[in-house]
Tab-separated table of C-alpha atoms in Angstrom:
chain	number	residue	atom	x	y	z
X	5	MET	CA	0.000	0.000	0.000
X	6	SER	CA	1.249	3.449	-0.840
X	7	PRO	CA	2.161	5.622	2.149
X	8	GLU	CA	0.078	8.339	0.474
X	9	ALA	CA	-3.169	6.388	0.953
X	10	ASP	CA	-5.503	8.401	3.181
X	11	GLU	CA	-7.973	6.829	5.604
X	12	PRO	CA	-11.279	8.767	5.266
X	13	SER	CA	-11.663	8.112	1.534
X	14	CYS	CA	-11.086	4.358	1.990
X	15	LEU	CA	-11.702	3.033	5.498
X	16	SER	CA	-11.173	-0.602	4.482
X	17	ARG	CA	-7.470	-0.004	3.793
X	18	HIS	CA	-6.947	0.585	7.492
X	19	GLN	CA	-9.655	-1.607	9.066
X	20	SER	CA	-9.351	-4.953	7.296
X	21	TYR	CA	-10.544	-8.097	9.128
X	22	ARG	CA	-8.326	-10.449	7.171
X	23	LYS	CA	-5.459	-12.142	8.922
X	24	HIS	CA	-2.023	-10.633	8.488
X	25	SER	CA	-0.492	-12.293	5.447
X	26	PRO	CA	2.592	-14.472	6.023
X	27	HIS	CA	3.518	-13.875	2.363
X	28	LYS	CA	5.754	-10.838	2.037
X	29	PRO	CA	5.817	-8.953	-1.277
X	30	SER	CA	9.263	-8.698	-2.816
X	31	SER	CA	11.096	-5.392	-2.576
X	32	TYR	CA	11.186	-5.409	-6.371
X	33	LEU	CA	7.388	-5.624	-6.589
X	34	ILE	CA	7.097	-2.752	-4.112
X	35	SER	CA	9.429	-0.636	-6.229
X	36	LYS	CA	7.449	-1.484	-9.377
X	37	LEU	CA	4.205	-0.399	-7.685
X	38	ARG	CA	5.692	2.926	-6.569
X	39	LYS	CA	7.054	3.512	-10.075
X	40	TYR	CA	3.680	2.651	-11.577
X	41	GLU	CA	1.901	5.074	-9.229
X	42	ASP	CA	4.164	7.861	-10.481
X	43	LEU	CA	3.379	6.889	-14.080
X	44	HIS	CA	-0.364	6.821	-13.428
X	45	ARG	CA	-0.170	10.200	-11.713
X	46	GLN	CA	1.596	11.693	-14.746
X	47	CYS	CA	-0.494	10.023	-17.460
X	48	GLY	CA	-3.883	9.330	-15.876
X	49	PRO	CA	-7.219	11.038	-16.650
X	50	GLY	CA	-7.148	14.805	-16.329
X	51	THR	CA	-3.417	15.200	-16.924
X	52	LYS	CA	-1.905	17.119	-19.830
X	53	SER	CA	-0.332	13.923	-21.139
X	54	TYR	CA	-3.692	12.152	-21.133
X	55	LYS	CA	-5.442	15.012	-22.940
X	56	ARG	CA	-2.677	15.071	-25.558
X	57	ALA	CA	-2.946	11.302	-26.061
X	58	ILE	CA	-6.728	11.588	-26.498
X	59	ARG	CA	-6.344	14.316	-29.148
X	60	LYS	CA	-3.995	12.135	-31.161
X	61	LEU	CA	-5.921	8.919	-30.645
X	62	THR	CA	-7.805	8.856	-33.947
X	63	LYS	CA	-5.028	10.386	-36.087
X	64	LEU	CA	-2.564	8.396	-38.159
X	65	ASP	CA	0.442	10.607	-37.503
X	66	ARG	CA	3.187	10.031	-34.964
X	67	VAL	CA	1.779	9.866	-31.471
X	68	ASP	CA	3.188	10.737	-28.080
X	69	GLN	CA	5.003	7.573	-26.976
X	70	TYR	CA	5.604	8.660	-23.388
X	71	CYS	CA	2.175	7.583	-22.137
X	72	LYS	CA	0.747	4.262	-23.246
X	73	TYR	CA	-2.525	2.795	-22.063
X	74	VAL	CA	-4.425	-0.449	-21.675
X	75	ILE	CA	-8.193	-0.127	-21.310
X	76	TRP	CA	-9.973	-2.987	-19.577
X	77	LEU	CA	-13.468	-3.901	-20.777
X	78	PRO	CA	-15.858	-5.786	-18.441
X	79	ALA	CA	-17.137	-9.282	-19.234
X	80	ASN	CA	-19.316	-11.697	-17.224
X	81	GLY	CA	-19.667	-11.668	-13.429
X	82	LEU	CA	-17.734	-9.908	-10.693
X	83	GLY	CA	-15.320	-12.790	-10.042
X	84	ASN	CA	-14.340	-12.942	-13.720
X	85	ARG	CA	-13.898	-9.194	-13.774
X	86	MET	CA	-11.635	-9.072	-10.742
X	87	ILE	CA	-9.274	-11.837	-11.880
X	88	SER	CA	-9.022	-10.264	-15.339
X	89	ILE	CA	-8.389	-6.782	-13.891
X	90	ALA	CA	-5.528	-8.194	-11.824
X	91	SER	CA	-4.087	-9.907	-14.919
X	92	THR	CA	-4.376	-6.719	-16.964
X	93	PHE	CA	-2.704	-4.718	-14.206
X	94	LEU	CA	0.209	-7.162	-14.228
X	95	PHE	CA	0.450	-6.656	-17.990
X	96	ALA	CA	0.463	-2.885	-17.390
X	97	LEU	CA	3.313	-3.257	-14.876
X	98	LEU	CA	5.340	-5.348	-17.303
X	99	THR	CA	4.850	-3.013	-20.272
X	100	GLU	CA	4.761	0.376	-18.518
X	101	ARG	CA	1.215	1.090	-19.575
X	102	VAL	CA	-1.473	2.926	-17.633
X	103	LEU	CA	-4.459	0.769	-16.684
X	104	LEU	CA	-7.901	2.339	-17.144
X	105	LEU	CA	-11.192	0.600	-16.400
X	106	HIS	CA	-14.277	1.000	-18.549
X	107	GLN	CA	-16.504	1.033	-15.475
X	108	ARG	CA	-20.138	0.377	-16.191
X	109	PRO	CA	-22.864	1.490	-13.725
X	110	ASP	CA	-23.039	-1.998	-12.188
X	111	MET	CA	-19.461	-1.571	-10.885
X	112	GLU	CA	-19.737	1.942	-9.519
X	113	ASP	CA	-18.592	2.471	-5.930
X	114	LEU	CA	-17.445	-1.118	-5.377
X	115	PHE	CA	-13.734	-0.394	-4.969
X	116	CYS	CA	-11.620	2.424	-3.636
X	117	GLU	CA	-9.317	4.124	-6.100
X	118	PRO	CA	-6.075	2.103	-5.784
X	119	PHE	CA	-3.614	4.704	-7.087
X	120	PRO	CA	-2.933	7.818	-4.972
X	121	ASN	CA	-4.098	11.189	-6.301
X	122	SER	CA	-5.392	9.702	-9.534
X	123	SER	CA	-8.244	7.652	-10.965
X	124	TRP	CA	-8.224	4.343	-12.791
X	125	VAL	CA	-11.705	4.941	-14.239
X	126	LEU	CA	-11.811	5.780	-17.952
X	127	PRO	CA	-13.889	8.956	-18.570
X	128	VAL	CA	-16.068	7.190	-21.127
X	129	ASP	CA	-18.217	10.212	-21.979
X	130	LYS	CA	-15.136	11.989	-23.362
X	131	PHE	CA	-13.469	8.980	-24.952
X	132	PRO	CA	-13.712	8.997	-28.785
X	133	LEU	CA	-13.903	5.206	-29.248
X	134	GLN	CA	-16.683	4.295	-26.838
X	135	LYS	CA	-19.013	3.105	-29.628
X	136	GLU	CA	-16.266	0.909	-31.053
X	137	PHE	CA	-15.908	-0.924	-27.717
X	138	TRP	CA	-18.982	-3.033	-28.385
X	139	ASP	CA	-18.918	-3.227	-32.197
X	140	GLU	CA	-17.906	-6.817	-33.061
X	141	LYS	CA	-16.760	-5.950	-36.591
X	142	ASP	CA	-14.611	-3.041	-35.466
X	143	ARG	CA	-13.098	-5.046	-32.628
X	144	HIS	CA	-12.193	-7.863	-34.971
X	145	SER	CA	-10.809	-5.640	-37.758
X	146	HIS	CA	-8.643	-3.773	-35.243
X	147	SER	CA	-7.577	-6.847	-33.288
X	148	ILE	CA	-4.053	-8.084	-32.695
X	149	GLY	CA	-4.890	-11.220	-34.682
X	150	SER	CA	-5.911	-9.166	-37.707
X	151	LEU	CA	-2.810	-6.992	-37.328
X	152	MET	CA	-0.558	-10.040	-37.419
X	153	GLN	CA	-2.372	-11.503	-40.427
X	154	LYS	CA	-1.923	-8.379	-42.517
X	155	GLY	CA	1.446	-7.390	-41.040
X	156	ASN	CA	3.419	-8.571	-44.067
X	157	SER	CA	1.175	-6.904	-46.642
X	158	SER	CA	2.624	-4.198	-48.906
X	159	ALA	CA	0.145	-1.644	-47.513
X	160	ALA	CA	1.309	-2.348	-43.970
X	161	ARG	CA	4.952	-2.012	-44.985
X	162	ASN	CA	4.282	1.286	-46.756
X	163	GLU	CA	2.397	2.591	-43.724
X	164	SER	CA	5.290	1.629	-41.487
X	165	SER	CA	7.837	3.334	-43.745
X	166	ARG	CA	5.847	6.589	-43.480
X	167	GLY	CA	6.002	6.368	-39.693
X	168	GLN	CA	2.271	5.696	-39.481
X	169	ALA	CA	0.646	3.009	-37.401
X	170	SER	CA	-2.679	2.252	-35.804
X	171	SER	CA	-3.176	4.353	-32.688
X	172	TYR	CA	-5.322	1.688	-31.008
X	173	LEU	CA	-5.764	-2.058	-31.044
X	174	PHE	CA	-8.202	-4.537	-29.531
X	175	VAL	CA	-6.962	-7.627	-27.730
X	176	ASN	CA	-9.620	-10.258	-27.162
X	177	VAL	CA	-8.515	-13.035	-24.825
X	178	ASN	CA	-12.024	-13.736	-23.601
X	179	HIS	CA	-12.681	-17.472	-23.356
X	180	GLY	CA	-13.531	-19.101	-26.664
X	181	ARG	CA	-13.306	-15.954	-28.794
X	182	TYR	CA	-10.950	-14.700	-31.556
X	183	ASP	CA	-8.449	-17.534	-31.619
X	184	GLY	CA	-6.132	-15.335	-33.682
X	185	ASP	CA	-5.710	-13.001	-30.721
X	186	ASN	CA	-3.891	-15.751	-28.818
X	187	VAL	CA	-0.780	-14.389	-30.517
X	188	PHE	CA	-0.913	-11.938	-27.599
X	189	TYR	CA	0.733	-14.734	-25.593
X	190	CYS	CA	3.684	-14.896	-28.041
X	191	ASP	CA	6.782	-12.721	-28.106
X	192	ARG	CA	6.156	-11.796	-31.728
X	193	GLY	CA	2.669	-10.620	-30.809
X	194	GLN	CA	4.014	-8.485	-27.980
X	195	ALA	CA	6.645	-6.997	-30.291
X	196	SER	CA	3.918	-6.001	-32.769
X	197	ILE	CA	1.922	-4.045	-30.183
X	198	GLU	CA	4.775	-2.573	-28.163
X	199	LYS	CA	4.545	0.899	-29.712
X	200	ILE	CA	0.777	1.092	-30.141
X	201	PRO	CA	-0.310	3.690	-27.560
X	202	TRP	CA	-3.830	2.407	-26.851
X	203	LEU	CA	-4.674	-1.255	-26.234
X	204	ILE	CA	-8.267	-2.195	-25.485
X	205	MET	CA	-8.433	-5.480	-23.594
X	206	LEU	CA	-11.438	-7.783	-23.341
X	207	SER	CA	-10.992	-10.755	-21.031
X	208	ASP	CA	-12.870	-12.706	-18.384
X	209	GLN	CA	-9.872	-14.900	-17.551
X	210	TYR	CA	-6.992	-15.009	-15.104
X	211	TYR	CA	-4.287	-14.942	-17.772
X	212	ALA	CA	-1.444	-13.821	-15.467
X	213	PRO	CA	0.211	-17.303	-15.530
X	214	ALA	CA	0.931	-16.873	-19.247
X	215	PHE	CA	3.569	-14.230	-18.509
X	216	PHE	CA	5.638	-16.801	-16.613
X	217	VAL	CA	6.245	-18.816	-19.784
X	218	MET	CA	6.839	-15.908	-22.189
X	219	LYS	CA	10.535	-15.244	-22.813
X	220	ARG	CA	9.843	-11.533	-23.037
X	221	PHE	CA	8.451	-11.311	-19.491
X	222	GLU	CA	9.579	-14.440	-17.663
X	223	LYS	CA	12.621	-13.034	-15.828
X	224	GLU	CA	10.856	-9.829	-14.860
X	225	VAL	CA	7.711	-11.459	-13.507
X	226	ILE	CA	9.681	-14.043	-11.516
X	227	LYS	CA	11.727	-11.219	-10.019
X	228	MET	CA	8.484	-9.527	-9.002
X	229	PHE	CA	6.971	-12.746	-7.633
X	230	PRO	CA	9.680	-15.128	-6.425
X	231	GLU	CA	6.901	-16.913	-4.525
X	232	LYS	CA	4.888	-17.891	-7.586
X	233	GLN	CA	1.567	-18.638	-5.905
X	234	THR	CA	1.213	-15.089	-4.531
X	235	VAL	CA	0.527	-13.158	-7.757
X	236	PHE	CA	-3.193	-12.602	-7.215
X	237	HIS	CA	-2.743	-12.522	-3.439
X	238	HIS	CA	-0.473	-9.478	-3.639
X	239	LEU	CA	-2.040	-7.731	-6.626
X	240	GLY	CA	-5.570	-8.368	-5.374
X	241	ARG	CA	-4.821	-6.998	-1.902
X	242	TYR	CA	-3.192	-3.979	-3.514
X	243	LEU	CA	-5.944	-3.220	-6.032
X	244	PHE	CA	-9.227	-4.250	-4.449
X	245	HIS	CA	-10.246	-2.400	-1.313
X	246	PRO	CA	-13.996	-2.155	-0.624
X	247	SER	CA	-15.437	1.329	-1.003
X	248	ASN	CA	-16.828	2.911	2.137
X	249	GLN	CA	-20.342	1.840	1.120
X	250	ALA	CA	-19.269	-1.774	0.547
X	251	TRP	CA	-17.180	-1.687	3.715
X	252	GLY	CA	-20.288	-0.759	5.689
X	253	LEU	CA	-21.985	-3.988	4.562
X	254	ILE	CA	-18.901	-6.057	5.389
X	255	LYS	CA	-18.219	-4.446	8.754
X	256	ARG	CA	-21.781	-4.723	10.045
X	257	PHE	CA	-22.093	-8.397	9.114
X	258	TYR	CA	-18.647	-9.382	10.359
X	259	ARG	CA	-19.024	-7.680	13.741
X	260	ALA	CA	-22.532	-9.057	14.292
X	261	TYR	CA	-21.912	-12.693	13.317
X	262	LEU	CA	-18.263	-13.608	12.731
X	263	GLU	CA	-16.021	-11.483	14.922
X	264	LYS	CA	-16.308	-13.429	18.200
X	265	ALA	CA	-15.999	-16.925	16.720
X	266	ASP	CA	-12.890	-18.957	17.517
X	267	GLN	CA	-12.981	-20.359	13.989
X	268	ARG	CA	-14.657	-19.166	10.785
X	269	ILE	CA	-15.559	-21.754	8.144
X	270	GLY	CA	-16.503	-20.504	4.676
X	271	LEU	CA	-18.735	-22.505	2.317
X	272	GLN	CA	-19.005	-21.052	-1.174
X	273	ILE	CA	-21.666	-22.982	-3.071
X	274	ARG	CA	-22.090	-22.345	-6.787
X	275	VAL	CA	-24.433	-24.598	-8.778
X	276	PHE	CA	-24.091	-24.043	-12.518
X	277	ASN	CA	-26.913	-26.406	-13.547
X	278	PRO	CA	-29.578	-26.421	-10.785
X	279	LYS	CA	-32.096	-28.103	-13.116
X	280	THR	CA	-29.897	-31.154	-13.704
X	281	VAL	CA	-28.162	-31.350	-10.310
X	282	PRO	CA	-30.708	-31.694	-7.471
X	283	PHE	CA	-30.383	-29.824	-4.189
X	284	GLN	CA	-29.976	-33.051	-2.198
X	285	THR	CA	-27.055	-34.190	-4.380
X	286	VAL	CA	-25.172	-30.968	-3.727
X	287	MET	CA	-26.057	-31.019	-0.033
X	288	ASP	CA	-24.844	-34.613	0.304
X	289	GLN	CA	-21.643	-33.663	-1.490
X	290	ILE	CA	-21.014	-30.708	0.844
X	291	LEU	CA	-21.474	-32.885	3.925
X	292	LYS	CA	-19.415	-35.741	2.493
X	293	CYS	CA	-16.551	-33.370	1.733
X	294	SER	CA	-16.619	-31.247	4.850
X	295	SER	CA	-17.648	-33.766	7.485
X	296	LYS	CA	-17.086	-37.370	6.357
X	297	GLU	CA	-13.940	-37.044	4.210
X	298	ASN	CA	-12.372	-34.116	6.067
X	299	ASN	CA	-12.824	-32.584	9.502
X	300	ILE	CA	-13.969	-29.182	8.309
X	301	LEU	CA	-17.497	-28.972	9.700
X	302	PRO	CA	-18.049	-30.073	13.328
X	303	LYS	CA	-19.447	-33.581	13.538
X	304	LEU	CA	-22.945	-34.116	14.938
X	305	ASP	CA	-23.509	-36.481	17.853
X	306	ASP	CA	-26.272	-38.713	16.494
X	307	ALA	CA	-26.169	-40.925	19.607
X	308	LYS	CA	-27.607	-38.223	21.827
X	309	PRO	CA	-31.330	-37.396	21.898
X	310	VAL	CA	-32.486	-34.536	19.707
X	311	GLY	CA	-33.427	-32.469	22.733
X	312	THR	CA	-30.022	-32.747	24.408
X	313	SER	CA	-28.517	-29.359	25.093
X	314	GLN	CA	-24.840	-28.624	25.211
X	315	SER	CA	-23.423	-26.633	28.080
X	316	GLY	CA	-20.741	-24.926	26.051
X	317	ASN	CA	-18.368	-25.031	29.040
X	318	GLY	CA	-14.806	-25.100	27.787
X	319	THR	CA	-15.951	-25.479	24.154
X	320	SER	CA	-15.025	-23.423	21.130
X	321	SER	CA	-17.359	-21.317	19.026
X	322	LYS	CA	-17.450	-21.778	15.279
X	323	ALA	CA	-19.141	-19.591	12.689
X	324	ILE	CA	-20.166	-21.195	9.407
X	325	LEU	CA	-20.516	-18.658	6.599
X	326	ALA	CA	-22.670	-20.051	3.774
X	327	VAL	CA	-22.468	-18.070	0.531
X	328	SER	CA	-24.827	-19.102	-2.243
X	329	LEU	CA	-27.465	-17.687	-4.556
X	330	TYR	CA	-29.908	-20.046	-2.844
X	331	SER	CA	-31.083	-20.211	0.773
X	332	GLU	CA	-31.762	-23.983	0.936
X	333	TYR	CA	-28.177	-24.959	1.774
X	334	TYR	CA	-27.954	-22.439	4.593
X	335	GLU	CA	-31.343	-23.517	5.988
X	336	HIS	CA	-30.378	-27.199	5.922
X	337	ILE	CA	-27.016	-26.672	7.665
X	338	LYS	CA	-28.518	-24.282	10.217
X	339	ASN	CA	-31.245	-26.812	11.021
X	340	MET	CA	-28.622	-29.579	11.473
X	341	TYR	CA	-26.762	-27.675	14.156
X	342	TRP	CA	-29.928	-26.341	15.778
X	343	THR	CA	-31.573	-29.722	16.291
X	344	LYS	CA	-28.506	-31.796	17.261
X	345	PRO	CA	-25.431	-31.240	19.431
X	346	THR	CA	-21.904	-31.701	18.127
X	347	VAL	CA	-19.513	-34.394	19.307
X	348	GLU	CA	-17.135	-31.831	20.825
X	349	GLY	CA	-19.897	-29.636	22.197
X	350	ASP	CA	-18.926	-26.696	19.977
X	351	VAL	CA	-21.132	-23.627	19.900
X	352	ILE	CA	-22.152	-23.315	16.253
X	353	GLY	CA	-23.557	-20.340	14.380
X	354	VAL	CA	-24.612	-20.585	10.729
X	355	TYR	CA	-25.042	-17.402	8.692
X	356	GLN	CA	-25.842	-16.307	5.149
X	357	PRO	CA	-25.583	-12.648	4.094
X	358	SER	CA	-27.894	-12.850	1.047
X	359	HIS	CA	-29.645	-15.227	-1.333
X	360	GLU	CA	-30.305	-13.548	-4.665
X	361	GLU	CA	-31.671	-16.767	-6.316
X	362	TYR	CA	-29.993	-16.002	-9.669
X	363	GLN	CA	-27.080	-13.965	-10.975
X	364	LYS	CA	-28.255	-10.465	-11.854
X	365	PHE	CA	-26.090	-8.976	-14.574
X	366	GLY	CA	-26.022	-5.187	-14.759
X	367	ASP	CA	-27.255	-4.766	-11.155
X	368	ASN	CA	-25.026	-2.590	-8.959
X	369	MET	CA	-26.465	-3.690	-5.609
X	370	HIS	CA	-26.164	-7.344	-6.644
X	371	ASN	CA	-22.459	-6.787	-7.307
X	372	MET	CA	-22.110	-4.834	-4.056
X	373	LYS	CA	-23.484	-7.806	-2.099
X	374	ALA	CA	-21.280	-10.203	-4.070
X	375	TRP	CA	-18.197	-8.123	-3.269
X	376	ALA	CA	-19.164	-8.035	0.415
X	377	GLU	CA	-19.572	-11.823	0.446
X	378	ILE	CA	-16.232	-12.380	-1.305
X	379	SER	CA	-14.568	-10.161	1.297
X	380	LEU	CA	-16.271	-12.004	4.176
X	381	LEU	CA	-15.173	-15.376	2.777
X	382	SER	CA	-11.600	-14.072	2.618
X	383	THR	CA	-11.649	-13.573	6.415
X	384	CYS	CA	-12.333	-17.275	7.051
X	385	ASP	CA	-9.828	-19.712	8.532
X	386	VAL	CA	-10.796	-22.557	6.199
X	387	LEU	CA	-12.622	-22.458	2.895
X	388	VAL	CA	-14.677	-24.881	0.813
X	389	THR	CA	-15.347	-23.598	-2.711
X	390	SER	CA	-17.076	-24.759	-5.873
X	391	ALA	CA	-15.240	-25.971	-8.960
X	392	TRP	CA	-14.847	-23.493	-11.828
X	393	SER	CA	-16.055	-20.590	-9.680
X	394	THR	CA	-14.122	-17.355	-10.141
X	395	PHE	CA	-16.071	-15.996	-7.142
X	396	GLY	CA	-14.309	-18.594	-5.004
X	397	TYR	CA	-10.954	-17.920	-6.691
X	398	VAL	CA	-11.061	-14.265	-5.633
X	399	ALA	CA	-11.972	-15.112	-2.030
X	400	GLN	CA	-9.171	-17.666	-1.664
X	401	GLY	CA	-6.604	-15.378	-3.269
X	402	LEU	CA	-7.456	-12.378	-1.116
X	403	GLY	CA	-7.566	-14.527	2.001
X	404	GLY	CA	-4.344	-16.390	1.213
X	405	LEU	CA	-6.254	-19.665	1.558
X	406	LYS	CA	-5.738	-23.015	-0.129
X	407	PRO	CA	-9.349	-24.249	-0.280
X	408	TRP	CA	-11.070	-27.588	-0.559
X	409	ILE	CA	-12.782	-27.658	-3.957
X	410	LEU	CA	-16.126	-29.373	-4.460
X	411	HIS	CA	-15.903	-31.390	-7.682
X	412	LYS	CA	-18.428	-30.324	-10.298
X	413	ALA	CA	-21.502	-32.584	-10.203
X	414	ASN	CA	-23.267	-33.145	-13.524
X	415	ASP	CA	-26.098	-35.453	-12.485
X	416	GLN	CA	-27.748	-36.948	-9.403
X	417	ASN	CA	-24.628	-38.821	-8.286
X	418	VAL	CA	-22.352	-37.402	-5.615
X	419	PRO	CA	-18.761	-37.216	-6.974
X	420	ASN	CA	-16.277	-39.595	-5.365
X	421	PRO	CA	-14.259	-38.152	-3.753
X	422	ALA	CA	-16.558	-35.232	-3.038
X	423	CYS	CA	-13.773	-32.654	-2.999
X	424	VAL	CA	-10.032	-32.179	-3.307
X	425	GLU	CA	-7.546	-29.832	-1.676
X	426	ASP	CA	-6.335	-27.171	-4.080
X	427	LEU	CA	-2.710	-26.898	-5.209
X	428	SER	CA	-2.329	-23.239	-4.272
X	429	MET	CA	-4.287	-20.098	-3.483
X	430	GLU	CA	-3.935	-18.840	-7.076
X	431	PRO	CA	-6.946	-18.651	-9.429
X	432	CYS	CA	-7.114	-21.110	-12.323
X	433	PHE	CA	-6.372	-19.922	-15.873
X	434	HIS	CA	-9.300	-21.705	-17.520
X	435	PHE	CA	-8.299	-21.458	-21.177
X	436	PRO	CA	-4.529	-21.174	-21.625
X	437	PRO	CA	-3.006	-21.103	-25.133
X	438	THR	CA	-2.522	-24.579	-26.559
X	439	CYS	CA	-0.124	-23.916	-29.459
X	440	ASP	CA	3.621	-23.355	-29.415
X	441	CYS	CA	4.405	-19.796	-30.522
X	442	ASP	CA	7.300	-20.852	-32.770
X	443	THR	CA	6.071	-24.116	-34.280
X	444	ASP	CA	2.268	-23.771	-33.981
X	445	GLU	CA	2.246	-27.337	-32.694
X	446	LYS	CA	0.001	-28.423	-29.818
X	447	VAL	CA	1.544	-28.009	-26.361
X	448	ASP	CA	0.501	-28.972	-22.857
X	449	ALA	CA	0.528	-25.720	-20.901
X	450	GLY	CA	0.660	-27.664	-17.663
X	451	ALA	CA	3.960	-29.323	-18.572
X	452	LEU	CA	6.028	-26.323	-19.703
X	453	VAL	CA	7.561	-25.334	-16.335
X	454	PRO	CA	7.490	-26.958	-12.873
X	455	TYR	CA	5.536	-24.081	-11.312
X	456	LEU	CA	2.598	-24.285	-13.762
X	457	ARG	CA	0.289	-27.237	-13.129
X	458	HIS	CA	-3.136	-28.367	-14.253
X	459	CYS	CA	-5.954	-27.154	-12.027
X	460	LYS	CA	-7.673	-29.604	-9.709
X	461	ASP	CA	-11.125	-28.367	-10.723
X	462	LEU	CA	-10.541	-28.042	-14.482
X	463	ASN	CA	-8.039	-30.444	-16.010
X	464	TRP	CA	-7.292	-28.337	-19.114
X	465	GLY	CA	-6.759	-25.165	-17.044
X	466	VAL	CA	-3.439	-24.256	-15.406
X	467	LYS	CA	-2.390	-22.462	-12.247
X	468	LEU	CA	0.760	-21.197	-10.575
X	469	VAL	CA	2.132	-23.335	-7.731
X	470	GLU	CA	5.282	-23.410	-5.615
């Protein structure tokens, strides 16, 4: 955190309930952050450099090369957005670009401004390309893939000889889109965009691991993160501080229900196909994972009568935080611990902040509650998360937790085993590039370096490990 960060504008920076992290950021990363803050202060919105770059944005003459930018475009839910913002910020650090967010109304007032005396929000109303952001044809024609395809044409060579080049370029590394843009993960692709002042990035992925296997960035990123599994942990804790409004939701819930517990257990339950996977299947899987296979949830004493009370003398208190779109899981677990005592006589509290029933895209309050729940999960001592869930990835990364992952159920059968312990606290890169940059032959991204392994919850994804 910058020493310039003030308290009143962002209370959560100084009042966090998360445990102190045992993972220390490298001195090199700290120096890179301070250097970036200076760059953002000089080139960010409202500065003379920014205004000059905007004026030259749509012209084909030589442009000011001092300030270069990467604009992040939102895609999918809040978890996807946060892991892709962190990845794009790492790209900005590596390439000395200024990160600007195209912040839609559903993301307003979720986060504090991370950079002192400056804003990371793109002033969209004054940006000349805002219509082009969402035009598929324009995005594709101005994409890095298209640039590489026509790079050897005579027109491109003539343009280059006149000192002219495109002033902006789209990079689409969203899952399953624009396969040609995967050249972004190659050194030749990076060389082609190095001098283009405006990059517009669309991604819903955690693509940060890709930089660890790119010759252009490998040494630098390892120097920044000698402890490989801490990339999102450090960048996420640096970037994402709840706004004062969001902090109010977090603080009130934490102090009322979680603060006095001796142990906090987080259950993050995401069901992607509720019509094909019944409630009871998921509930059985949760209990099999957290109680039968592992000692995560306190065991019930079925031998004692239902009406037996527990004295609580000399016992510990445990708070179970259930986070789900649905209330049924919370109600079932709460009823379990209300009607029966535990073997150890623990005092159990079961809590759920909200149950929205379905994911509401474009809803600011929905995202505010989601951000509050992610933050509350990150304060837990142990975490059980759902496979493929970026919501869970963010919570584990911010909390520095290596969770137990519930295997994805696709029918009425409970997976066996029900869950597996994760390899690290890093998010999973769901769709890494699968072709070698030099030979175009198929490669296994999980076998390139020892610190990049296949994810436990998605066997074609990869994640950073120690």
